[in-house]
Short mmCIF file of N, CA and C in Angstrom, two decimals:
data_model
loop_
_atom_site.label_atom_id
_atom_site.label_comp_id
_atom_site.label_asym_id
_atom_site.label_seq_id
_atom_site.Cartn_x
_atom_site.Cartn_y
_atom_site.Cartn_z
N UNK A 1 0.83 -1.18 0.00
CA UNK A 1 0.00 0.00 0.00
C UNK A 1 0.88 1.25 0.00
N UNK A 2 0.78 2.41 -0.68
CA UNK A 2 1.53 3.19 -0.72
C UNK A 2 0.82 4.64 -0.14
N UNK A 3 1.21 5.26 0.97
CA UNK A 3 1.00 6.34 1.74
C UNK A 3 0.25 7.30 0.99
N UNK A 4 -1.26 8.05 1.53
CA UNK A 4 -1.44 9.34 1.19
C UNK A 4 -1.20 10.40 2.04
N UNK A 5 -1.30 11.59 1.35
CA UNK A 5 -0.78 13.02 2.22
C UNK A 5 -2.64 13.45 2.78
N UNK A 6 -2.72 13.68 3.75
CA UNK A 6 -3.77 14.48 3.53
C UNK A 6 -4.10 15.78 4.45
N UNK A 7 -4.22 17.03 4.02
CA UNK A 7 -4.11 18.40 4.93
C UNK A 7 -5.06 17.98 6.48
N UNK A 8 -4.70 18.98 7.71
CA UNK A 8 -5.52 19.22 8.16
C UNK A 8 -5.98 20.56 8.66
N UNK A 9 -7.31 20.55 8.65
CA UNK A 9 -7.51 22.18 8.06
C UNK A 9 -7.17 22.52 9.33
N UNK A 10 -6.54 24.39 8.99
CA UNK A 10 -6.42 24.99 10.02
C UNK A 10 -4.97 24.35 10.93
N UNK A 11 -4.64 23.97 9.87
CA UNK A 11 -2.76 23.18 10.80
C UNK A 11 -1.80 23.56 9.38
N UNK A 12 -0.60 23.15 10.18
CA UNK A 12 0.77 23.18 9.09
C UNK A 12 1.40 22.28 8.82
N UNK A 13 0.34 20.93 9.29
CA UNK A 13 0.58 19.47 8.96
C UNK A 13 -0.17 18.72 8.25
N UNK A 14 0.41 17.34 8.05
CA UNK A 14 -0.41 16.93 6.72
C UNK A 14 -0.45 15.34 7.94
N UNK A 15 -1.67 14.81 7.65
CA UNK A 15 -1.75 13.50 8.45
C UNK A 15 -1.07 12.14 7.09
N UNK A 16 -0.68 11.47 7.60
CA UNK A 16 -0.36 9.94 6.60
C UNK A 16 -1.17 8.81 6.66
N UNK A 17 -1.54 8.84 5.95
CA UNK A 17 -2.70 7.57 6.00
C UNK A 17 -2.78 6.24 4.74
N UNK A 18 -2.45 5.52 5.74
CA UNK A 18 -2.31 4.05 4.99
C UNK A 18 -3.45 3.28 4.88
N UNK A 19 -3.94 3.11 3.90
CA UNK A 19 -5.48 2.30 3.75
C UNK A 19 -6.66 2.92 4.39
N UNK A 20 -6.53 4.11 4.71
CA UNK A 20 -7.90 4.68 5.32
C UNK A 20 -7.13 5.05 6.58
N UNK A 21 -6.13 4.67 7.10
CA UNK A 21 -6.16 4.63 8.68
C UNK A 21 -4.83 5.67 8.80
N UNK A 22 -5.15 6.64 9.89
CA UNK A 22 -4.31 7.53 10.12
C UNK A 22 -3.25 6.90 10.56
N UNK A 23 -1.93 7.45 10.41
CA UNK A 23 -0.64 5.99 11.06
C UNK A 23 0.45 7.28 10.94
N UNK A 24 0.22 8.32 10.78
CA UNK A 24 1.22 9.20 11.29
C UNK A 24 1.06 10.10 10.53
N UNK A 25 2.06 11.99 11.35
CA UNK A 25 1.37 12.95 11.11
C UNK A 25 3.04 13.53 10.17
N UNK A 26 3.13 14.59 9.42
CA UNK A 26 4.60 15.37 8.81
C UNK A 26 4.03 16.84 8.79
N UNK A 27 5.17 17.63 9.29
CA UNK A 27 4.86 19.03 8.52
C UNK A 27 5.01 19.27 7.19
N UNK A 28 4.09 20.41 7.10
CA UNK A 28 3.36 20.71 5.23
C UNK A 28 5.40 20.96 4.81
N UNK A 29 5.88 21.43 5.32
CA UNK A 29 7.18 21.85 5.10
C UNK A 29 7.67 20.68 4.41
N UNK A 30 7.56 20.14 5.01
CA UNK A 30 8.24 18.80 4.33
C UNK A 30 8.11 18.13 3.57
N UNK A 31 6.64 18.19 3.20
CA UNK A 31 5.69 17.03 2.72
C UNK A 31 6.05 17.01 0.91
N UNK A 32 6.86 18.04 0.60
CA UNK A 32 7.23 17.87 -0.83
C UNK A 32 8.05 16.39 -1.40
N UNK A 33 9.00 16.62 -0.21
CA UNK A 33 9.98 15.47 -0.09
C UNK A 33 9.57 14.04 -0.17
N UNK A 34 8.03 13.85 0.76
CA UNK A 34 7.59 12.48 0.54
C UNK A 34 6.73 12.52 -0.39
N UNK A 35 6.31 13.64 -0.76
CA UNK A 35 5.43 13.33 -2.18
C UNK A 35 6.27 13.03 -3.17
N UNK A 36 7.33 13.57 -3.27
CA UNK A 36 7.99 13.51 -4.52
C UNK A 36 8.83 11.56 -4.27
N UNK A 37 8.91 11.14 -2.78
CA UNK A 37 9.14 10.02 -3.22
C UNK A 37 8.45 9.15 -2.90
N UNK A 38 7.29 9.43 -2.85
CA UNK A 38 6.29 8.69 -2.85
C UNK A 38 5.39 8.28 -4.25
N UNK A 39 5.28 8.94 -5.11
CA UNK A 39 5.62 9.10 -5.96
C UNK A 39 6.47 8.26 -7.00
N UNK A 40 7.72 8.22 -6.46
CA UNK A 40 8.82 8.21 -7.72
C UNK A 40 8.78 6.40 -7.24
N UNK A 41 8.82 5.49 -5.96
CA UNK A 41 8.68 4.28 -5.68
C UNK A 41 7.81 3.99 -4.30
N UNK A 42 7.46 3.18 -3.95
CA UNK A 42 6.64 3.18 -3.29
C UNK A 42 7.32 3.00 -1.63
N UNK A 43 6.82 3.79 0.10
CA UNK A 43 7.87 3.52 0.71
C UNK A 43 6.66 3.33 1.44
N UNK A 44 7.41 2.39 3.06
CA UNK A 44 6.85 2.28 4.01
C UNK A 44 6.54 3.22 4.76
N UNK A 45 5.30 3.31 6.03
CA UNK A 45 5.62 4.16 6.69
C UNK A 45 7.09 4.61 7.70
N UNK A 46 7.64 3.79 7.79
CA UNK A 46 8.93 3.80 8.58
C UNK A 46 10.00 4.64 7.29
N UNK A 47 10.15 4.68 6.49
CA UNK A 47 10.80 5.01 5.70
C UNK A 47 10.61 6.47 5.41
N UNK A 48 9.19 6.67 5.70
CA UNK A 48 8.36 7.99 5.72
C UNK A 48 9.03 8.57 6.87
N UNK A 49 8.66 8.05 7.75
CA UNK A 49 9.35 8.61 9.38
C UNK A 49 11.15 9.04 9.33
N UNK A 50 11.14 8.21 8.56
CA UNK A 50 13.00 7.76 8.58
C UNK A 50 13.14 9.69 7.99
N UNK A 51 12.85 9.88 6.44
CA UNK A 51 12.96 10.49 5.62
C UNK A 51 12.49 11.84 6.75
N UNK A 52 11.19 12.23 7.66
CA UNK A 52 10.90 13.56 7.96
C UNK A 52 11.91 13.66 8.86
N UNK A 53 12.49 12.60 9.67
CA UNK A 53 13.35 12.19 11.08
C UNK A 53 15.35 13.42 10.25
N UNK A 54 15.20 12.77 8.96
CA UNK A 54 16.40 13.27 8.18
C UNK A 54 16.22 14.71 7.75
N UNK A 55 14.93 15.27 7.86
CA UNK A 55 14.67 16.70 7.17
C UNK A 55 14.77 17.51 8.27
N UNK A 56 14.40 17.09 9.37
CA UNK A 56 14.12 17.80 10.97
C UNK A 56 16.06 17.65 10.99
N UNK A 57 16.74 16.70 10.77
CA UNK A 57 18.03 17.11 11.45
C UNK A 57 19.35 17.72 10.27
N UNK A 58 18.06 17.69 9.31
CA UNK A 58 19.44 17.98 8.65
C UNK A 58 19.49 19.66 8.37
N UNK A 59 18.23 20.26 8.96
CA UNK A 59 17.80 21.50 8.51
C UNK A 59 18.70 22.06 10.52
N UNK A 60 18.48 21.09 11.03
CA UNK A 60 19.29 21.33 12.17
C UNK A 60 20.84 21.59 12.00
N UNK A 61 21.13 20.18 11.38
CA UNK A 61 22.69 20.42 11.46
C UNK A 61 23.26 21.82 10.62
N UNK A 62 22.64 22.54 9.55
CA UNK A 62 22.89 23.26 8.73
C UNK A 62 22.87 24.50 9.56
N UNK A 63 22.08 24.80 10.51
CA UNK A 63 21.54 25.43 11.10
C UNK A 63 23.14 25.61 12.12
N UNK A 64 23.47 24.49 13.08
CA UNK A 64 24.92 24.39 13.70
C UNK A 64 26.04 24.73 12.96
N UNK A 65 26.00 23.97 11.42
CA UNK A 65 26.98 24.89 11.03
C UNK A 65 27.13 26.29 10.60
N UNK A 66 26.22 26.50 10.16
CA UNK A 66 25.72 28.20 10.00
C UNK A 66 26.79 28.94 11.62
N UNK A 67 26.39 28.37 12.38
CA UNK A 67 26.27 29.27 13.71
C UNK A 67 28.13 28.86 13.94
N UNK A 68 28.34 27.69 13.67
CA UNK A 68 30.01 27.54 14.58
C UNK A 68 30.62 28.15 13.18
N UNK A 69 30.13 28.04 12.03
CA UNK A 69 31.16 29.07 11.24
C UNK A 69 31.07 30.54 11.18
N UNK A 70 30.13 31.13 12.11
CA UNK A 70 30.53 32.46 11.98
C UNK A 70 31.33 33.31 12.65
N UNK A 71 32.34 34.00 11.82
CA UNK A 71 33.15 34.83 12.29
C UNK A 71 32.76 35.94 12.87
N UNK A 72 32.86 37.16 13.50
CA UNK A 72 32.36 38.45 13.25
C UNK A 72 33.04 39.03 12.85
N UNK A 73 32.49 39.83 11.43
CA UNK A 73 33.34 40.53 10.39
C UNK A 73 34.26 41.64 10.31
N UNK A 74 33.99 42.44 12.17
CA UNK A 74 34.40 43.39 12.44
C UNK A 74 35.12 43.47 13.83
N UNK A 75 35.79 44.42 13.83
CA UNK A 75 36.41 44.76 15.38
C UNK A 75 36.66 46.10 15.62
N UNK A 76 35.86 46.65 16.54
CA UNK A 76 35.82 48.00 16.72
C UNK A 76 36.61 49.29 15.68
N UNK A 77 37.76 48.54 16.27
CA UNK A 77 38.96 49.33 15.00
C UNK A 77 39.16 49.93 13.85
N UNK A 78 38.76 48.17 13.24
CA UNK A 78 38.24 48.26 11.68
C UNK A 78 37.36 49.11 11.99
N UNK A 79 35.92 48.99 12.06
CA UNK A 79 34.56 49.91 11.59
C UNK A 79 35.07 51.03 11.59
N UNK A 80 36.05 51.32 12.76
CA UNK A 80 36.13 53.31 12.96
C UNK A 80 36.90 53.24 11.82
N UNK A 81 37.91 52.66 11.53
CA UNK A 81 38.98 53.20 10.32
C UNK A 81 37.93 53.08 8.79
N UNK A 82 36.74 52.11 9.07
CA UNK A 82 36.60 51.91 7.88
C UNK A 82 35.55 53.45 7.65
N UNK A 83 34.51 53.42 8.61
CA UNK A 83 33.52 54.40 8.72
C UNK A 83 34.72 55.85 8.57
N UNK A 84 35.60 56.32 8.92
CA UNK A 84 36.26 57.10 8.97
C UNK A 84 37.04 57.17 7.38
N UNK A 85 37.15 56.32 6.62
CA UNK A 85 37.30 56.58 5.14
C UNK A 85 36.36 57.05 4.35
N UNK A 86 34.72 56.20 4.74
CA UNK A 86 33.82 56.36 4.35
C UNK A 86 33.56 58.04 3.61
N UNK A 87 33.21 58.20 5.45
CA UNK A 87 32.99 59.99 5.51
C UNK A 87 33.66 60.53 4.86
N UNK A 88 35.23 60.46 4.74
CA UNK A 88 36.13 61.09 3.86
C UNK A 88 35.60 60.81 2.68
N UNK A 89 35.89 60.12 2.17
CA UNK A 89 35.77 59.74 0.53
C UNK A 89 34.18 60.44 0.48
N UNK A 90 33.03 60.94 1.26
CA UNK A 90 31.84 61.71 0.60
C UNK A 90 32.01 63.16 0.65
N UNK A 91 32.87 63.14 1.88
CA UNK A 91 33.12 64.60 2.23
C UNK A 91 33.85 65.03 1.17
N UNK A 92 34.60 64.63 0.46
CA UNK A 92 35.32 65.18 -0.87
C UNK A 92 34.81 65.23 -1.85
N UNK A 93 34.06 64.06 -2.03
CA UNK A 93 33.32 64.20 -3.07
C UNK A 93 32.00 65.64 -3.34
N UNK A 94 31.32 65.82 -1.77
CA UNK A 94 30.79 66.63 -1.25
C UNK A 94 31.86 68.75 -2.32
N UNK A 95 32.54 68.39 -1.43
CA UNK A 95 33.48 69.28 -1.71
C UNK A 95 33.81 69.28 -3.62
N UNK A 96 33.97 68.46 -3.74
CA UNK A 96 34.38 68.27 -5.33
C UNK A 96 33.16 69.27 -5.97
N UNK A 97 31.83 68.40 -5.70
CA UNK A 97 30.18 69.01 -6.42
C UNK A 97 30.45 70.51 -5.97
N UNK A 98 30.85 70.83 -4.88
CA UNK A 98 30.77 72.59 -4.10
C UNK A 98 31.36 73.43 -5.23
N UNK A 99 32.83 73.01 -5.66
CA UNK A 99 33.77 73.50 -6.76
C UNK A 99 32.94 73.56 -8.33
N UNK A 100 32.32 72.31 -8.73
CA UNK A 100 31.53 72.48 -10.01
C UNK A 100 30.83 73.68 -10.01
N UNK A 101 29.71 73.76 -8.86
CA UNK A 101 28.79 74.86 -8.99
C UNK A 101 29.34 75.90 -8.49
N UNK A 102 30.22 76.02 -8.04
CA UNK A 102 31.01 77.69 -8.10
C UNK A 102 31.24 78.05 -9.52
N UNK A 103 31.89 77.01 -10.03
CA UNK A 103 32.14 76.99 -11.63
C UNK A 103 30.94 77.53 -12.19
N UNK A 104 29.90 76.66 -12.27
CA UNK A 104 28.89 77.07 -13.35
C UNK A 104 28.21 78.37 -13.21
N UNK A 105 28.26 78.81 -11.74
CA UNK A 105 27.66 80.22 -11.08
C UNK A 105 28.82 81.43 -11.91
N UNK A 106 30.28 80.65 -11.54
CA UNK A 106 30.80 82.59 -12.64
C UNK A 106 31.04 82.13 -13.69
N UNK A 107 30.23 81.08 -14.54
CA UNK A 107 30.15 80.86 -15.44
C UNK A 107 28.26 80.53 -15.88
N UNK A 108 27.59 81.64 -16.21
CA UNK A 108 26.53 81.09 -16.51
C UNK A 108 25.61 80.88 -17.75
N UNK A 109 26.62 81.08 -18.93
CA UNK A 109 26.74 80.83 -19.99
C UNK A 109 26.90 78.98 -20.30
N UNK A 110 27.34 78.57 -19.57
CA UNK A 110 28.23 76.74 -19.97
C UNK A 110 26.48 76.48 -19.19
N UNK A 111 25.76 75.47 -19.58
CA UNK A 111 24.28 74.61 -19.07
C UNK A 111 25.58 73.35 -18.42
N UNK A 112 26.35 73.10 -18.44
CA UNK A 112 26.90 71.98 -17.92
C UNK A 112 28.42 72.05 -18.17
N UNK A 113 29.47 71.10 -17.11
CA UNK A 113 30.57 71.41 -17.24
C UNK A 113 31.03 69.49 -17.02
N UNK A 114 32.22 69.61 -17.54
CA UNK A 114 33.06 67.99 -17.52
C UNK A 114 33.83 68.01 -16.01
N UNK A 115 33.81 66.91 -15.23
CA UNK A 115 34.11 66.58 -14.49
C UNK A 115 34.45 65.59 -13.83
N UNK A 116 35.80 64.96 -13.63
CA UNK A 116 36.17 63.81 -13.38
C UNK A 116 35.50 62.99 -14.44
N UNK A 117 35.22 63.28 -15.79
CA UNK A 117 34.48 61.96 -16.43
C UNK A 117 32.88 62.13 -16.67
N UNK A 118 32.52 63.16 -15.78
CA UNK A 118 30.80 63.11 -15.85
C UNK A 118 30.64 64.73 -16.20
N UNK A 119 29.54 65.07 -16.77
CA UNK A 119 28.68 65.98 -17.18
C UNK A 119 27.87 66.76 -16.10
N UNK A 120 27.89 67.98 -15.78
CA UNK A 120 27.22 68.16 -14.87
C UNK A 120 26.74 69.68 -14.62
N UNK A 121 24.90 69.55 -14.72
CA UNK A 121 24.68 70.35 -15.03
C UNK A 121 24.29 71.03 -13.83
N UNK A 122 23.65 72.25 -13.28
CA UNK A 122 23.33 73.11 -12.26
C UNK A 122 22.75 71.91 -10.98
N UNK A 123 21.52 71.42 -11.56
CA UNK A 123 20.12 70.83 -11.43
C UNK A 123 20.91 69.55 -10.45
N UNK A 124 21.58 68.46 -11.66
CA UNK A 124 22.19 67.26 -11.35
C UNK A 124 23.50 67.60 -10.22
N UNK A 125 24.00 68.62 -10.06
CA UNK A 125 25.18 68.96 -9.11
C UNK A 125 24.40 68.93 -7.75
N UNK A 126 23.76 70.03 -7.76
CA UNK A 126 22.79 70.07 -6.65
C UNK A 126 22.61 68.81 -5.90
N UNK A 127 21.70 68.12 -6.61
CA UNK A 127 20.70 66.60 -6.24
C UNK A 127 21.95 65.72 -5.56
N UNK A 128 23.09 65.72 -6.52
CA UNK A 128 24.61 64.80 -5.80
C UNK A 128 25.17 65.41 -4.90
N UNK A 129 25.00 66.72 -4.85
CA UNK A 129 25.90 67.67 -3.39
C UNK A 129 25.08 67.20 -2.31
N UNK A 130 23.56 66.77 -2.21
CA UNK A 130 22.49 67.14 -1.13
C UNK A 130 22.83 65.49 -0.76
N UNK A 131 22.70 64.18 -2.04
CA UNK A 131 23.19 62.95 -1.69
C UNK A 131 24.58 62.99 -0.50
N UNK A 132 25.46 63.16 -1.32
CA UNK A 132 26.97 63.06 -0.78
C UNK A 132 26.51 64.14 0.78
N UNK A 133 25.78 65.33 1.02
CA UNK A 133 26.12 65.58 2.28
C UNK A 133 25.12 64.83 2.99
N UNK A 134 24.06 63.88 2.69
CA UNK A 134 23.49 62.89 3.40
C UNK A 134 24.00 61.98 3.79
N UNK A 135 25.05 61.29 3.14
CA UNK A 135 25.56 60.04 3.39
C UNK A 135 26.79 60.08 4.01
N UNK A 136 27.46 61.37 3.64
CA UNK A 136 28.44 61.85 5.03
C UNK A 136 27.80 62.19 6.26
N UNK A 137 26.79 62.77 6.71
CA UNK A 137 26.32 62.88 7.97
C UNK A 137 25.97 61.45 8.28
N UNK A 138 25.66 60.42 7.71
CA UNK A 138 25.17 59.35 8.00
C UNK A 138 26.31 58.08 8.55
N UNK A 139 27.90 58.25 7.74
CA UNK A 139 28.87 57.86 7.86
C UNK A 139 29.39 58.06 9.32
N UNK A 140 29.52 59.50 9.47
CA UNK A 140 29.69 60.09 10.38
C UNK A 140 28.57 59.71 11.83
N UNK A 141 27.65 59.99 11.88
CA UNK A 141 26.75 58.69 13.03
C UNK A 141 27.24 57.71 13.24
N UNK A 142 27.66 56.57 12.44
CA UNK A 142 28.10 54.98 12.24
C UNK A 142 29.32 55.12 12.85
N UNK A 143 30.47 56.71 12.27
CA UNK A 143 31.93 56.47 13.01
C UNK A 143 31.83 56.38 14.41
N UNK A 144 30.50 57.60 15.13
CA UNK A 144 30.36 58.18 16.46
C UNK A 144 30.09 57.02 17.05
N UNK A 145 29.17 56.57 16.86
CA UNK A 145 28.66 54.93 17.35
C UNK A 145 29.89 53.69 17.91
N UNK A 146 30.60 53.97 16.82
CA UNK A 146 31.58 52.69 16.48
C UNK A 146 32.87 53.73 17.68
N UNK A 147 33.29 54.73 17.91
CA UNK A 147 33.70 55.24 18.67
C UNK A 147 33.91 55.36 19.89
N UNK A 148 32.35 55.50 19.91
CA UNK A 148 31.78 55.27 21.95
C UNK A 148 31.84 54.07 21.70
N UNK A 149 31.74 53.01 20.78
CA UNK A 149 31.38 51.40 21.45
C UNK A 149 32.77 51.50 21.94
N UNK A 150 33.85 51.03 20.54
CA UNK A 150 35.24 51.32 21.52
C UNK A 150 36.09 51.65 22.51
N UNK A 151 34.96 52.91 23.33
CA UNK A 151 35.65 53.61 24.33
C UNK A 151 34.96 53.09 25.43
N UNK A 152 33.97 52.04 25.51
CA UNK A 152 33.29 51.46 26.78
C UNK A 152 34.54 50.76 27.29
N UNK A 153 34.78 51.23 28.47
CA UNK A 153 35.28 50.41 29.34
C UNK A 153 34.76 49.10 30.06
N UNK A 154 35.09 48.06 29.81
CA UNK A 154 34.76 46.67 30.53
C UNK A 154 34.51 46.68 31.93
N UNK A 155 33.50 46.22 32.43
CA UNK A 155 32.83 46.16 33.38
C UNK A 155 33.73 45.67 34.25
N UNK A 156 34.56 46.01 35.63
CA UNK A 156 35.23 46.02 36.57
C UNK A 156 34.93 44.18 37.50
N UNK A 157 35.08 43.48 37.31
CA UNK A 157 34.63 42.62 38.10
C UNK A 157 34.88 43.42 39.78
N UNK A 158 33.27 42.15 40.68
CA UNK A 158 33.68 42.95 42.02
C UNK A 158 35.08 42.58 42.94
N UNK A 159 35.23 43.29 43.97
CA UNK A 159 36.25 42.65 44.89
C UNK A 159 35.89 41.18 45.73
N UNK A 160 36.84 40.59 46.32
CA UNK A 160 37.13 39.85 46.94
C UNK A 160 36.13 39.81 47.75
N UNK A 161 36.29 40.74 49.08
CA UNK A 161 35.22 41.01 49.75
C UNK A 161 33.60 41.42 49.40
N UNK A 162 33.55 41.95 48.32
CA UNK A 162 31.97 41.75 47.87
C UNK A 162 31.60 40.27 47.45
N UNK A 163 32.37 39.54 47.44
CA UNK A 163 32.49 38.03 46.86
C UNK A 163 32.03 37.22 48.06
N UNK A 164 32.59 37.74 48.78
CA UNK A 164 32.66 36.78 50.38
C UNK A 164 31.33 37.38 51.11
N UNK A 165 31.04 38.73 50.78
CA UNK A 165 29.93 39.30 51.32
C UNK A 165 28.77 38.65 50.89
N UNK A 166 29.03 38.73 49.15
CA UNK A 166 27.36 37.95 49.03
C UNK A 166 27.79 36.23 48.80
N UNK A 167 28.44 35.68 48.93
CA UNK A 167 28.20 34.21 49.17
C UNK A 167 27.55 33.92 50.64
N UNK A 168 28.22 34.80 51.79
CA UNK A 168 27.27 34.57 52.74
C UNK A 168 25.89 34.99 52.66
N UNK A 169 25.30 35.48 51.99
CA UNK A 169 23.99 36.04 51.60
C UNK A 169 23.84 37.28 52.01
N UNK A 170 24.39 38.28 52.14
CA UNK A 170 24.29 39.52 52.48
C UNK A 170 24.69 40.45 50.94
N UNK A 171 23.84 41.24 51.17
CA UNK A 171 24.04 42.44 49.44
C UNK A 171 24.88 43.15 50.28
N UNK A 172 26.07 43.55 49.17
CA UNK A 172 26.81 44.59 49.37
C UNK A 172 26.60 45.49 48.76
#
């Protein structure tokens, strides 16, 4: 006899039923897996079990390795040095757009001028000066942040005697 799936309403499981008779339950999550090999040859219920028993741990183990391979990508340091290029590299750029439209102002004859490679007219200088001083003030937050985290001092463990104070049960 070969296993059907069948929903139950108002759940996220599907019951298994062999000849009419309920004989065990899988989540809908899963249930692709035994359809598709249920399907492709015919399996027992144990094989059914075997197969959700392998989906529950293997979505686990993936899950463990996910977690023991992660590094953290940063260390105080880095972020400030990196956030601290950041800002630079807009703040100039910032500064760069400031220089165009000085340009085009004692020049108001030129609708647009060449620059580093790009075209740039009154309108479009503007819109990139107002970008670039957004994303430098924004850089600049991320450095401040990454700054004070750095400068927290580590929590002092207590003394000796506050040790001995509260093991006897008294708050110090």
């Amino acid at each position: 006899m070969v296993p059907e799936l069948a929903p139950v309403p108002n759940s996220t499981i599907l019951t298994i039923r062999l000849g009419g008779r309920v004989v065990g339950t899988i989540e809908a999550a899963h249930a692709h897996l035994i359809q598709g090999a249920v399907l492709h040859s015919p399996m027992t219920v144990d094989d059914l079990e075997l197969m959700d028993d392998h989906a529950h741990t293997s979505g686990r183990a993936k899950a463990l390795e996910r977690a023991a391979a992660y590094q953290p990508p940063f260390s105080p340091a880095e972020m400030v040095q990196r956030w601290r290029e950041r800002a630079a590299r807009h703040r100039t750029t910032a500064q760069n757009l400031c220089g165009v439209l000085r340009w085009l102002r004692n020049h108001p004859e030129a609708p647009a001028v060449r620059f580093e490679g790009c075209d740039w007219s009154e309108h479009a200088a503007r819109k990139e000066l107002a970008h670039q001083r957004h994303k430098h003030s924004r850089c600049c937050g991320q450095l401040g942040l990454w700054l004070r985290q750095r400068a927290v001092p580590v929590l002092a463990l207590p003394t000796a005697a506050n040790d001995a104070a509260q093991a006897a049960g008294k708050v110090a």
